Short mmCIF file of C-alpha atoms and ligand atoms in Angstrom, two decimals:
data_model
loop_
_atom_site.label_atom_id
_atom_site.label_comp_id
_atom_site.label_asym_id
_atom_site.label_seq_id
_atom_site.Cartn_x
_atom_site.Cartn_y
_atom_site.Cartn_z
CA UNK A 1 25.44 28.81 -34.74
CA UNK A 2 21.86 28.41 -33.15
CA UNK A 3 20.86 32.04 -32.08
CA UNK A 4 18.85 32.55 -28.88
CA UNK A 5 15.62 33.11 -31.03
CA UNK A 6 15.92 29.93 -32.61
CA UNK A 7 16.95 28.09 -29.57
CA UNK A 8 13.57 29.28 -27.81
CA UNK A 9 11.60 28.51 -30.80
CA UNK A 10 12.87 24.83 -31.10
CA UNK A 11 12.57 24.14 -27.61
CA UNK A 12 9.04 23.71 -26.60
CA UNK A 13 9.13 27.12 -24.76
CA UNK A 14 5.48 28.81 -24.53
CA UNK A 15 5.30 31.41 -27.44
CA UNK A 16 4.65 33.94 -24.86
CA UNK A 17 7.44 33.63 -22.93
CA UNK A 18 9.79 33.55 -26.05
CA UNK A 19 8.69 37.01 -26.82
CA UNK A 20 9.33 38.16 -23.35
CA UNK A 21 12.52 36.44 -22.92
CA UNK A 22 13.63 37.94 -26.79
CA UNK A 23 12.93 41.53 -25.22
CA UNK A 24 14.89 40.80 -21.84
CA UNK A 25 17.76 40.35 -24.50
CA UNK A 26 17.47 43.18 -26.28
CA UNK A 27 17.71 45.11 -22.93
CA UNK A 28 20.97 43.29 -22.61
CA UNK A 29 22.19 43.89 -26.08
CA UNK A 30 21.64 47.85 -25.41
CA UNK A 31 23.08 47.84 -21.99
CA UNK A 32 26.30 46.15 -23.01
CA UNK A 33 26.82 48.69 -25.74
CA UNK A 34 26.30 51.62 -23.11
CA UNK A 35 28.96 49.67 -20.73
CA UNK A 36 31.31 49.15 -23.49
CA UNK A 37 31.42 53.24 -24.29
CA UNK A 38 32.47 53.68 -20.92
CA UNK A 39 33.24 57.04 -20.21
CA UNK A 40 32.85 57.79 -23.75
CA UNK A 41 29.20 56.88 -23.28
CA UNK A 42 28.76 59.36 -20.41
CA UNK A 43 27.70 56.48 -18.32
CA UNK A 44 30.56 56.59 -15.32
CA UNK A 45 29.97 58.18 -12.10
CA UNK A 46 27.29 58.30 -9.50
CA UNK A 47 23.85 60.52 -9.39
CA UNK A 48 22.94 62.40 -6.46
CA UNK A 49 20.00 60.25 -5.45
CA UNK A 50 19.66 57.34 -3.46
CA UNK A 51 17.34 54.22 -4.02
CA UNK A 52 14.89 52.98 -1.82
CA UNK A 53 17.55 50.82 0.01
CA UNK A 54 19.92 54.13 0.71
CA UNK A 55 22.06 52.92 -1.69
CA UNK A 56 23.70 56.02 -3.81
CA UNK A 57 22.67 55.18 -7.47
CA UNK A 58 25.36 55.29 -10.16
CA UNK A 59 24.38 56.93 -13.42
CA UNK A 60 24.13 53.42 -15.42
CA UNK A 61 22.17 52.15 -12.59
CA UNK A 62 19.44 54.90 -13.74
CA UNK A 63 20.06 54.36 -17.12
CA UNK A 64 20.03 50.71 -17.23
CA UNK A 65 16.59 50.72 -15.20
CA UNK A 66 14.73 53.46 -17.26
CA UNK A 67 15.87 51.38 -20.67
CA UNK A 68 14.26 48.01 -19.07
CA UNK A 69 11.48 49.88 -17.61
CA UNK A 70 10.70 51.48 -20.97
CA UNK A 71 11.09 48.45 -22.89
CA UNK A 72 8.93 46.27 -20.80
CA UNK A 73 6.51 48.68 -20.22
CA UNK A 74 6.09 48.56 -24.43
CA UNK A 75 5.69 44.79 -24.02
CA UNK A 76 1.96 44.03 -23.62
CA UNK A 77 2.74 40.42 -22.01
CA UNK A 78 4.35 42.29 -19.16
CA UNK A 79 1.74 42.80 -16.42
CA UNK A 80 3.67 44.76 -13.71
CA UNK A 81 7.66 44.71 -13.08
CA UNK A 82 9.62 45.30 -9.64
CA UNK A 83 13.22 46.91 -9.87
CA UNK A 84 15.67 47.26 -7.44
CA UNK A 85 15.85 50.91 -8.47
CA UNK A 86 12.12 51.35 -8.11
CA UNK A 87 10.67 51.82 -4.93
CA UNK A 88 7.65 50.43 -5.70
CA UNK A 89 5.89 47.82 -8.21
CA UNK A 90 5.00 49.28 -11.88
CA UNK A 91 1.82 48.64 -13.12
CA UNK A 92 2.03 47.93 -16.81
CA UNK A 93 -0.72 46.04 -18.57
CA UNK A 94 -3.58 44.10 -16.49
CA UNK A 95 -4.03 41.76 -19.02
CA UNK A 96 -0.34 40.79 -19.49
CA UNK A 97 0.69 37.17 -18.05
CA UNK A 98 4.08 38.04 -16.63
CA UNK A 99 5.57 39.81 -13.70
CA UNK A 100 9.04 40.70 -13.96
CA UNK A 101 11.62 41.64 -11.37
CA UNK A 102 15.14 42.63 -11.99
CA UNK A 103 18.44 44.20 -10.96
CA UNK A 104 19.28 46.52 -14.03
CA UNK A 105 22.98 46.64 -13.00
CA UNK A 106 24.34 44.28 -10.57
CA UNK A 107 27.61 44.98 -9.12
CA UNK A 108 27.49 48.87 -10.13
CA UNK A 109 30.20 49.87 -7.77
CA UNK A 110 32.47 47.83 -10.74
CA UNK A 111 31.42 49.93 -13.42
CA UNK A 112 33.92 52.92 -12.88
CA UNK A 113 36.81 50.33 -12.49
CA UNK A 114 35.90 48.72 -15.93
CA UNK A 115 35.03 45.34 -14.30
CA UNK A 116 32.22 43.00 -14.22
CA UNK A 117 28.74 44.17 -14.12
CA UNK A 118 25.63 42.68 -15.42
CA UNK A 119 21.81 42.57 -15.48
CA UNK A 120 19.53 39.93 -13.82
CA UNK A 121 15.79 38.87 -14.55
CA UNK A 122 13.53 36.88 -12.70
CA UNK A 123 9.97 36.10 -14.34
CA UNK A 124 6.82 35.30 -12.50
CA UNK A 125 3.39 34.23 -13.63
CA UNK A 126 0.79 36.91 -13.38
CA UNK A 127 -2.13 35.82 -10.59
CA UNK A 128 -5.50 36.39 -11.50
CA UNK A 129 -7.45 39.41 -9.52
CA UNK A 130 -3.96 39.80 -7.41
CA UNK A 131 -2.57 42.82 -8.33
CA UNK A 132 0.70 45.40 -7.00
CA UNK A 133 3.23 44.02 -4.78
CA UNK A 134 1.17 41.26 -3.49
CA UNK A 135 1.00 39.67 -6.89
CA UNK A 136 5.00 39.31 -6.48
CA UNK A 137 4.71 37.42 -3.37
CA UNK A 138 5.54 34.01 -4.90
CA UNK A 139 8.64 31.79 -4.11
CA UNK A 140 11.29 31.41 -6.67
CA UNK A 141 10.13 27.80 -7.04
CA UNK A 142 7.03 29.72 -9.25
CA UNK A 143 9.68 31.19 -11.67
CA UNK A 144 8.93 30.62 -15.19
CA UNK A 145 12.27 31.78 -16.15
CA UNK A 146 15.61 33.45 -14.43
CA UNK A 147 18.55 35.08 -16.68
CA UNK A 148 21.06 36.90 -16.63
CA UNK A 149 23.45 39.14 -18.83
CA UNK A 150 26.94 39.51 -17.67
CA UNK A 151 28.95 42.58 -19.60
CA UNK A 152 32.65 40.97 -19.40
CA UNK A 153 35.20 40.93 -22.00
CA UNK A 154 32.34 39.26 -23.89
CA UNK A 155 28.68 39.60 -23.11
CA UNK A 156 26.95 36.51 -21.86
CA UNK A 157 23.44 35.51 -21.10
CA UNK A 158 22.67 32.64 -18.77
CA UNK A 159 19.03 31.24 -18.76
CA UNK A 160 16.79 29.16 -17.30
CA UNK A 161 13.26 28.01 -18.20
CA UNK A 162 12.96 24.93 -15.80
CA UNK A 163 14.35 22.55 -18.31
CA UNK A 164 18.25 23.07 -17.48
CA UNK A 165 20.37 26.02 -17.64
CA UNK A 166 21.53 27.28 -21.02
CA UNK A 167 24.45 29.78 -21.67
CA UNK A 168 24.85 32.01 -24.94
CA UNK A 169 27.26 34.77 -26.19
CA UNK A 170 26.47 37.87 -27.75
CA UNK A 171 28.24 38.17 -31.48
CA UNK A 172 29.35 41.31 -32.01
CA UNK A 173 29.15 41.09 -35.55
CA UNK A 174 25.43 40.68 -35.79
CA UNK A 175 24.05 41.59 -32.36
CA UNK A 176 22.62 37.97 -31.51
CA UNK A 177 23.22 35.90 -28.73
CA UNK A 178 24.47 32.74 -29.78
CA UNK A 179 24.13 29.34 -27.99
CA UNK A 180 27.53 27.96 -26.56
CA UNK A 181 26.46 25.51 -23.68
CA UNK A 182 22.87 23.99 -23.63
CA UNK A 183 23.43 21.92 -20.56
CA UNK A 184 25.61 23.98 -17.96
CA UNK A 185 26.71 21.67 -15.07
CA UNK A 186 28.28 22.79 -12.14
CA UNK A 187 30.72 20.56 -11.01
CA UNK A 188 29.45 18.74 -7.23
CA UNK A 189 33.12 19.41 -5.71
CA UNK A 190 35.36 22.32 -5.67
CA UNK A 191 38.12 23.88 -3.74
CA UNK A 192 37.20 27.67 -5.00
CA UNK A 193 35.27 29.88 -2.71
CA UNK A 194 33.95 33.49 -2.80
CA UNK A 195 32.94 35.69 0.15
CA UNK A 196 33.76 39.07 1.51
CA UNK A 197 36.35 38.24 3.73
CA UNK A 198 36.26 42.19 5.23
CA UNK A 199 32.90 41.27 6.93
CA UNK A 200 34.62 38.25 8.75
CA UNK A 201 34.31 39.67 12.18
CA UNK A 202 30.53 40.34 11.80
CA UNK A 203 29.58 36.81 10.68
CA UNK A 204 27.52 33.91 12.63
CA UNK A 205 29.46 31.51 14.16
CA UNK A 206 28.57 28.65 11.68
CA UNK A 207 30.31 30.82 9.17
CA UNK A 208 33.10 31.53 11.06
CA UNK A 209 33.87 27.87 11.55
CA UNK A 210 33.41 26.71 8.23
CA UNK A 211 35.67 29.58 6.47
CA UNK A 212 38.16 28.79 9.08
CA UNK A 213 38.31 24.99 8.09
CA UNK A 214 38.60 26.17 4.43
CA UNK A 215 41.66 28.26 5.48
CA UNK A 216 43.67 25.61 7.29
CA UNK A 217 43.73 24.05 3.84
CA UNK A 218 45.56 20.78 3.46
CA UNK A 219 46.48 20.60 7.08
CA UNK A 220 42.97 20.71 8.48
CA UNK A 221 39.70 18.48 8.73
CA UNK A 222 38.93 19.27 4.66
CA UNK A 223 42.55 18.04 3.44
CA UNK A 224 42.63 20.24 0.75
CA UNK A 225 43.83 23.52 0.04
CA UNK A 226 41.18 26.08 -1.15
CA UNK A 227 41.77 28.92 -3.19
CA UNK A 228 39.42 32.33 -2.98
CA UNK A 229 37.68 34.96 -5.66
CA UNK A 230 35.69 37.80 -4.90
CA UNK A 231 34.27 39.80 -8.07
CA UNK A 232 32.06 42.45 -5.92
CA UNK A 233 29.44 41.64 -8.63
CA UNK A 234 26.71 38.30 -7.69
CA UNK A 235 26.53 37.87 -11.18
CA UNK A 236 30.28 37.83 -12.03
CA UNK A 237 30.69 35.51 -8.92
CA UNK A 238 27.97 33.07 -10.11
CA UNK A 239 28.87 33.09 -13.50
CA UNK A 240 32.21 31.70 -12.26
CA UNK A 241 30.32 29.30 -10.30
CA UNK A 242 28.46 27.99 -13.31
CA UNK A 243 31.64 28.13 -15.65
CA UNK A 244 33.85 26.02 -13.12
CA UNK A 245 32.22 25.37 -10.06
CA UNK A 246 32.91 26.97 -6.82
CA UNK A 247 30.66 28.17 -3.39
CA UNK A 248 29.60 31.60 -3.11
CA UNK A 249 28.47 33.15 -0.11
CA UNK A 250 26.71 36.62 1.32
CA UNK A 251 25.98 35.16 4.64
CA UNK A 252 24.34 37.19 7.59
CA UNK A 253 26.21 39.99 9.50
CA UNK A 254 26.12 41.88 12.48
CA UNK A 255 27.68 44.54 10.62
CA UNK A 256 24.89 46.64 10.54
CA UNK A 257 22.11 45.06 12.88
CA UNK A 258 19.09 46.84 10.92
CA UNK A 259 20.54 45.05 7.56
CA UNK A 260 21.62 41.69 8.58
CA UNK A 261 21.79 40.44 5.01
CA UNK A 262 22.60 42.17 1.54
CA UNK A 263 21.17 40.35 -1.01
CA UNK A 264 18.03 40.71 -2.47
CA UNK A 265 15.53 37.82 -2.58
CA UNK A 266 13.20 38.58 -5.74
CA UNK A 267 15.78 39.96 -8.06
CA UNK A 268 19.02 38.56 -7.37
CA UNK A 269 19.19 35.45 -5.00
CA UNK A 270 15.91 33.76 -6.90
CA UNK A 271 16.79 34.01 -10.08
CA UNK A 272 20.76 33.00 -9.50
CA UNK A 273 19.31 30.33 -7.25
CA UNK A 274 17.03 28.78 -10.35
CA UNK A 275 20.02 29.00 -12.70
CA UNK A 276 22.45 27.50 -10.29
CA UNK A 277 19.98 24.49 -9.08
CA UNK A 278 19.00 23.89 -12.70
CA UNK A 279 22.66 23.39 -13.33
CA UNK A 280 22.78 20.73 -10.64
CA UNK A 281 24.12 23.37 -7.92
CA UNK A 282 22.26 24.53 -4.68
CA UNK A 283 21.35 27.36 -3.50
CA UNK A 284 20.48 28.01 0.32
CA UNK A 285 20.38 30.72 3.23
CA UNK A 286 22.18 28.12 5.28
CA UNK A 287 18.77 27.32 6.81
CA UNK A 288 16.06 27.31 4.21
CA UNK A 289 16.26 26.12 0.51
CA UNK A 290 16.12 29.77 -1.26
CA UNK A 291 13.52 29.10 -4.02
CA UNK A 292 11.20 27.68 -1.08
CA UNK A 293 11.00 31.20 0.92
CA UNK A 294 7.82 32.88 1.12
CA UNK A 295 8.45 36.45 0.23
CA UNK A 296 6.86 39.21 2.04
CA UNK A 297 8.77 42.23 0.31
CA UNK A 298 9.61 43.14 -3.03
CA UNK A 299 12.96 44.26 -1.76
CA UNK A 300 13.76 41.83 1.20
CA UNK A 301 17.25 40.72 1.35
CA UNK A 302 18.38 36.91 2.24
CA UNK A 303 21.14 35.34 3.33
CA UNK A 304 23.15 33.37 0.11
CA UNK A 305 24.93 30.20 0.14
CA UNK A 306 25.07 28.80 -3.29
CA UNK A 307 27.35 26.56 -5.91
CA UNK A 308 28.57 23.06 -6.06
CA UNK A 309 26.62 20.60 -4.43
CA UNK A 310 28.92 18.51 -2.25
CA UNK A 311 30.67 21.98 -1.02
CA UNK A 312 27.14 23.53 0.11
CA UNK A 313 26.17 20.50 1.63
CA UNK A 314 29.20 20.60 3.78
CA UNK A 315 28.77 24.28 4.60
CA UNK A 316 25.33 23.73 5.57
CA UNK A 317 26.23 21.14 7.87
CA UNK A 318 28.11 23.56 9.80
CA UNK A 319 24.77 25.46 10.01
CA UNK A 320 22.65 22.83 11.41
O1 F6P B 401 23.52 43.69 -5.65
C1 F6P B 401 24.75 43.82 -4.33
C2 F6P B 401 26.26 43.63 -5.10
O2 F6P B 401 26.45 44.56 -5.50
C3 F6P B 401 26.40 41.94 -5.24
O3 F6P B 401 26.32 42.27 -6.41
C4 F6P B 401 27.57 41.57 -4.56
O4 F6P B 401 27.91 40.41 -4.48
C5 F6P B 401 27.87 42.30 -3.44
O5 F6P B 401 26.64 43.70 -3.56
C6 F6P B 401 29.19 43.05 -3.14
O6 F6P B 401 29.00 44.10 -2.33
P1 F6P B 401 30.52 43.90 -1.26
O7 F6P B 401 31.46 43.85 -1.84
O8 F6P B 401 30.41 45.49 -0.68
O9 F6P B 401 30.23 43.19 -0.11
MN1 MN B 402 22.70 43.56 -7.35
#
C-alpha cells in the first residue's frame, strides 16, 4: 500500500509542501500515541487555565499544542503559526513560506470519555512584507492544504492540496499513514443530519424551519425520514460526512449574545470546508461560502453548514 510520503512525492505536490505535510503527519502520529495511552499516559482531565476564548484547557489541549508548536517551530519552512490555544500568532522563520493554523485537539470534551478527538490543520502562503496576524487574513480559498487527523478506533488522516480529498489510515505496525481512498466523494443526497439540538430554542427562524421539516420526515414536505448523529467533535462529524455523506451544522444561536457562533474560521471551518468542497460537497455559513470569507481575526467564529451538496442547497433555500 502506498504511504503518505510516496503519495506526496508521486503526485506533483510542491517539494516544500511535501516536507511540511510530513511534519504535520508526524504530529498526528505522536498525538495519536498519547491519546491511545489515555489515563496511563496522564493526559486526561483539565488544567487550571483557560484559553483566549474563555474555554477551560484540557491537559491534552495543552500537550498537543506544545507538541505541534515545537515541531513547527523546528521546521524552517514555517513562517508563523496560529493555534486555538495561543492568544497571538507565533512568529517562527521569517523566510519560511507557510503559515499554519491549527486546532491541536478538536472535540477535547470527548477526551475524558474515550470518544473521538482529532487535530485540524490549515496551510496558507506567507505574504511578502506582511507579518503577524495580518499575514493570516486571507480567505480560505488561498489554502495550499487542509488536513485533519482523527484519533478513533483507527487513526485516519484526510488531506487536500486542492486536487481532491484523499484519505489515509495509520498503520500501527510501522507508524506510516497508508493510502485508503484517493478520491473521497461526498454523496450529493443524504438522510442524515448533525446538529446540537439542545440549542434549538436559540436558533434563527431559518434553521428552526429547516430542522422542523427534517423531523416531520416522510409525512412532511421532505417526504423521507432523517436520522441524526452528533459526535461533539467537528472532526468526527466531518469524517462521517466524508465517509458516507450527511449535513453537519453549527448555526448562529442567541444563547450567549456576545458569542453568536461556535466554530472558528481559521482552523476549523476553512480547512473542513476545503476538504468537503474538494470531495464534492458544499460549506457555507447559510449566507456566504465559507472559503470566500475575508477574515478579520485569527480566532473569529462563523456559522457552519456543510456536507452533501443537494442537502446543503436545500438548507440554504431556507436562508434566502
Ligand atoms: O471545537 C469546538 C467543538 O468541540 C467542535 O469540535 C464541536 O462540533 C463542538 O465544539 C461541540 O460543541 P457542543 O457539543 O458543546 O455544541
Ligand atoms: Mn475545535
